[in-house]
């Protein structure tokens, strides 16, 4: 969601790119980002550039649940 609370589609065709810690992810038909619970605890930096030219940056402080 953006700062106004509007949902941002992350589906292929709606984004130019999605990056996690500087590494390109491959968009698919999902409008949301799936984050595996197998990822180790820590901070993850996400960057999304939409086809409308808007750049979004988010930091996820991930704490896996046992």
Short mmCIF file of N, CA and C in Angstrom, two decimals:
data_model
loop_
_atom_site.label_atom_id
_atom_site.label_comp_id
_atom_site.label_asym_id
_atom_site.label_seq_id
_atom_site.Cartn_x
_atom_site.Cartn_y
_atom_site.Cartn_z
N UNK A 1 0.85 -1.18 0.00
CA UNK A 1 0.00 0.00 0.00
C UNK A 1 0.89 1.24 0.00
N UNK A 2 0.39 2.27 -0.64
CA UNK A 2 1.15 3.51 -0.65
C UNK A 2 0.81 4.34 0.59
N UNK A 3 1.37 5.53 0.67
CA UNK A 3 1.16 6.39 1.84
C UNK A 3 -0.28 6.80 2.05
N UNK A 4 -1.10 6.75 0.99
CA UNK A 4 -2.51 7.11 1.10
C UNK A 4 -3.39 5.89 1.41
N UNK A 5 -2.75 4.72 1.51
CA UNK A 5 -3.50 3.50 1.80
C UNK A 5 -4.04 2.80 0.57
N UNK A 6 -3.64 3.26 -0.62
CA UNK A 6 -4.08 2.62 -1.86
C UNK A 6 -3.17 1.44 -2.19
N UNK A 7 -3.76 0.38 -2.68
CA UNK A 7 -3.02 -0.82 -3.02
C UNK A 7 -2.19 -0.59 -4.29
N UNK A 8 -0.96 -1.08 -4.28
CA UNK A 8 -0.06 -1.00 -5.43
C UNK A 8 0.03 -2.39 -6.02
N UNK A 9 -0.34 -2.54 -7.29
CA UNK A 9 -0.24 -3.84 -7.94
C UNK A 9 1.22 -4.13 -8.26
N UNK A 10 1.66 -5.33 -7.90
CA UNK A 10 3.02 -5.77 -8.20
C UNK A 10 3.03 -6.82 -9.30
N UNK A 11 1.91 -6.96 -10.01
CA UNK A 11 1.80 -7.95 -11.08
C UNK A 11 2.63 -7.54 -12.30
N UNK A 12 3.06 -8.54 -13.05
CA UNK A 12 3.75 -8.28 -14.31
C UNK A 12 2.85 -7.40 -15.17
N UNK A 13 3.45 -6.42 -15.80
CA UNK A 13 2.68 -5.47 -16.61
C UNK A 13 2.35 -4.20 -15.85
N UNK A 14 2.37 -4.26 -14.52
CA UNK A 14 2.11 -3.08 -13.69
C UNK A 14 3.41 -2.48 -13.15
N UNK A 15 4.49 -3.27 -13.23
CA UNK A 15 5.77 -2.81 -12.70
C UNK A 15 6.86 -2.92 -13.76
N UNK A 16 7.83 -2.00 -13.68
CA UNK A 16 9.02 -2.08 -14.52
C UNK A 16 9.98 -3.06 -13.87
N UNK A 17 10.12 -2.94 -12.54
CA UNK A 17 10.96 -3.89 -11.80
C UNK A 17 10.56 -3.93 -10.34
N UNK A 18 10.95 -5.03 -9.70
CA UNK A 18 10.87 -5.21 -8.24
C UNK A 18 12.25 -5.70 -7.83
N UNK A 19 12.82 -5.08 -6.80
CA UNK A 19 14.12 -5.51 -6.30
C UNK A 19 14.03 -5.80 -4.81
N UNK A 20 14.73 -6.84 -4.40
CA UNK A 20 14.90 -7.16 -2.97
C UNK A 20 16.39 -7.11 -2.70
N UNK A 21 16.81 -6.19 -1.85
CA UNK A 21 18.22 -5.98 -1.53
C UNK A 21 19.06 -5.82 -2.80
N UNK A 22 18.53 -5.07 -3.77
CA UNK A 22 19.25 -4.76 -5.00
C UNK A 22 19.20 -5.84 -6.07
N UNK A 23 18.57 -6.97 -5.77
CA UNK A 23 18.48 -8.07 -6.72
C UNK A 23 17.10 -8.07 -7.36
N UNK A 24 17.06 -8.12 -8.69
CA UNK A 24 15.78 -8.12 -9.40
C UNK A 24 14.99 -9.38 -9.12
N UNK A 25 13.70 -9.19 -8.84
CA UNK A 25 12.77 -10.30 -8.72
C UNK A 25 11.96 -10.37 -10.01
N UNK A 26 11.40 -11.51 -10.30
CA UNK A 26 10.62 -11.67 -11.52
C UNK A 26 9.13 -11.52 -11.19
N UNK A 27 8.49 -10.45 -11.68
CA UNK A 27 7.06 -10.28 -11.43
C UNK A 27 6.27 -11.41 -12.10
N UNK A 28 5.15 -11.77 -11.48
CA UNK A 28 4.26 -12.77 -12.06
C UNK A 28 2.84 -12.21 -12.06
N UNK A 29 1.84 -13.06 -12.07
CA UNK A 29 0.45 -12.60 -12.12
C UNK A 29 -0.08 -12.12 -10.77
N UNK A 30 0.66 -12.38 -9.68
CA UNK A 30 0.22 -11.96 -8.35
C UNK A 30 0.36 -10.46 -8.19
N UNK A 31 -0.65 -9.83 -7.63
CA UNK A 31 -0.58 -8.39 -7.37
C UNK A 31 0.16 -8.07 -6.09
N UNK A 32 0.38 -9.08 -5.25
CA UNK A 32 1.06 -8.88 -3.98
C UNK A 32 2.39 -9.62 -3.98
N UNK A 33 3.25 -9.26 -3.06
CA UNK A 33 4.56 -9.88 -2.93
C UNK A 33 4.49 -10.97 -1.88
N UNK A 34 4.97 -12.14 -2.24
CA UNK A 34 5.03 -13.25 -1.30
C UNK A 34 6.43 -13.31 -0.72
N UNK A 35 6.52 -13.40 0.60
CA UNK A 35 7.81 -13.43 1.28
C UNK A 35 7.88 -14.73 2.06
N UNK A 36 8.84 -15.57 1.73
CA UNK A 36 8.94 -16.89 2.34
C UNK A 36 9.30 -16.80 3.82
N UNK A 37 8.62 -17.60 4.62
CA UNK A 37 8.92 -17.63 6.05
C UNK A 37 10.28 -18.29 6.31
N UNK A 38 10.89 -18.87 5.29
CA UNK A 38 12.21 -19.48 5.42
C UNK A 38 13.34 -18.46 5.41
N UNK A 39 13.03 -17.20 5.06
CA UNK A 39 14.06 -16.17 5.06
C UNK A 39 14.56 -15.95 6.48
N UNK A 40 15.87 -15.76 6.65
CA UNK A 40 16.39 -15.48 7.98
C UNK A 40 15.95 -14.12 8.49
N UNK A 41 15.96 -13.95 9.79
CA UNK A 41 15.60 -12.67 10.41
C UNK A 41 16.54 -11.58 9.91
N UNK A 42 16.01 -10.38 9.78
CA UNK A 42 16.83 -9.26 9.36
C UNK A 42 16.03 -8.24 8.59
N UNK A 43 16.73 -7.21 8.11
CA UNK A 43 16.09 -6.17 7.31
C UNK A 43 16.23 -6.49 5.84
N UNK A 44 15.14 -6.31 5.13
CA UNK A 44 15.11 -6.52 3.69
C UNK A 44 14.63 -5.22 3.03
N UNK A 45 15.37 -4.77 2.03
CA UNK A 45 15.04 -3.53 1.33
C UNK A 45 14.37 -3.88 0.00
N UNK A 46 13.18 -3.34 -0.20
CA UNK A 46 12.44 -3.55 -1.44
C UNK A 46 12.32 -2.24 -2.19
N UNK A 47 12.42 -2.33 -3.51
CA UNK A 47 12.26 -1.17 -4.39
C UNK A 47 11.38 -1.61 -5.56
N UNK A 48 10.37 -0.81 -5.84
CA UNK A 48 9.44 -1.11 -6.94
C UNK A 48 9.30 0.14 -7.80
N UNK A 49 9.47 -0.03 -9.10
CA UNK A 49 9.19 1.03 -10.06
C UNK A 49 7.98 0.59 -10.88
N UNK A 50 6.91 1.38 -10.81
CA UNK A 50 5.69 1.04 -11.54
C UNK A 50 5.78 1.55 -12.97
N UNK A 51 4.91 1.01 -13.82
CA UNK A 51 4.89 1.45 -15.22
C UNK A 51 4.42 2.90 -15.35
N UNK A 52 3.78 3.43 -14.30
CA UNK A 52 3.38 4.84 -14.33
C UNK A 52 4.52 5.76 -13.87
N UNK A 53 5.69 5.17 -13.55
CA UNK A 53 6.86 5.96 -13.20
C UNK A 53 7.02 6.26 -11.73
N UNK A 54 6.17 5.68 -10.88
CA UNK A 54 6.30 5.92 -9.44
C UNK A 54 7.27 4.91 -8.84
N UNK A 55 8.16 5.42 -7.99
CA UNK A 55 9.14 4.58 -7.31
C UNK A 55 8.73 4.44 -5.85
N UNK A 56 8.65 3.20 -5.40
CA UNK A 56 8.31 2.92 -4.01
C UNK A 56 9.47 2.18 -3.36
N UNK A 57 9.80 2.55 -2.13
CA UNK A 57 10.86 1.90 -1.37
C UNK A 57 10.29 1.53 -0.01
N UNK A 58 10.59 0.31 0.42
CA UNK A 58 10.11 -0.15 1.72
C UNK A 58 11.17 -1.02 2.37
N UNK A 59 11.22 -0.97 3.70
CA UNK A 59 12.11 -1.81 4.47
C UNK A 59 11.25 -2.75 5.31
N UNK A 60 11.53 -4.04 5.19
CA UNK A 60 10.83 -5.04 5.98
C UNK A 60 11.76 -5.54 7.07
N UNK A 61 11.37 -5.34 8.33
CA UNK A 61 12.10 -5.89 9.47
C UNK A 61 11.49 -7.26 9.74
N UNK A 62 12.11 -8.30 9.24
CA UNK A 62 11.55 -9.65 9.29
C UNK A 62 11.98 -10.38 10.54
N UNK A 63 11.00 -10.87 11.28
CA UNK A 63 11.23 -11.72 12.44
C UNK A 63 10.38 -12.98 12.23
N UNK A 64 11.02 -14.10 11.86
CA UNK A 64 10.24 -15.32 11.63
C UNK A 64 9.57 -15.79 12.92
N UNK A 65 8.41 -16.39 12.74
CA UNK A 65 7.72 -16.97 13.89
C UNK A 65 7.99 -18.47 13.92
N UNK A 66 8.26 -18.98 15.10
CA UNK A 66 8.59 -20.42 15.19
C UNK A 66 7.39 -21.29 14.90
#
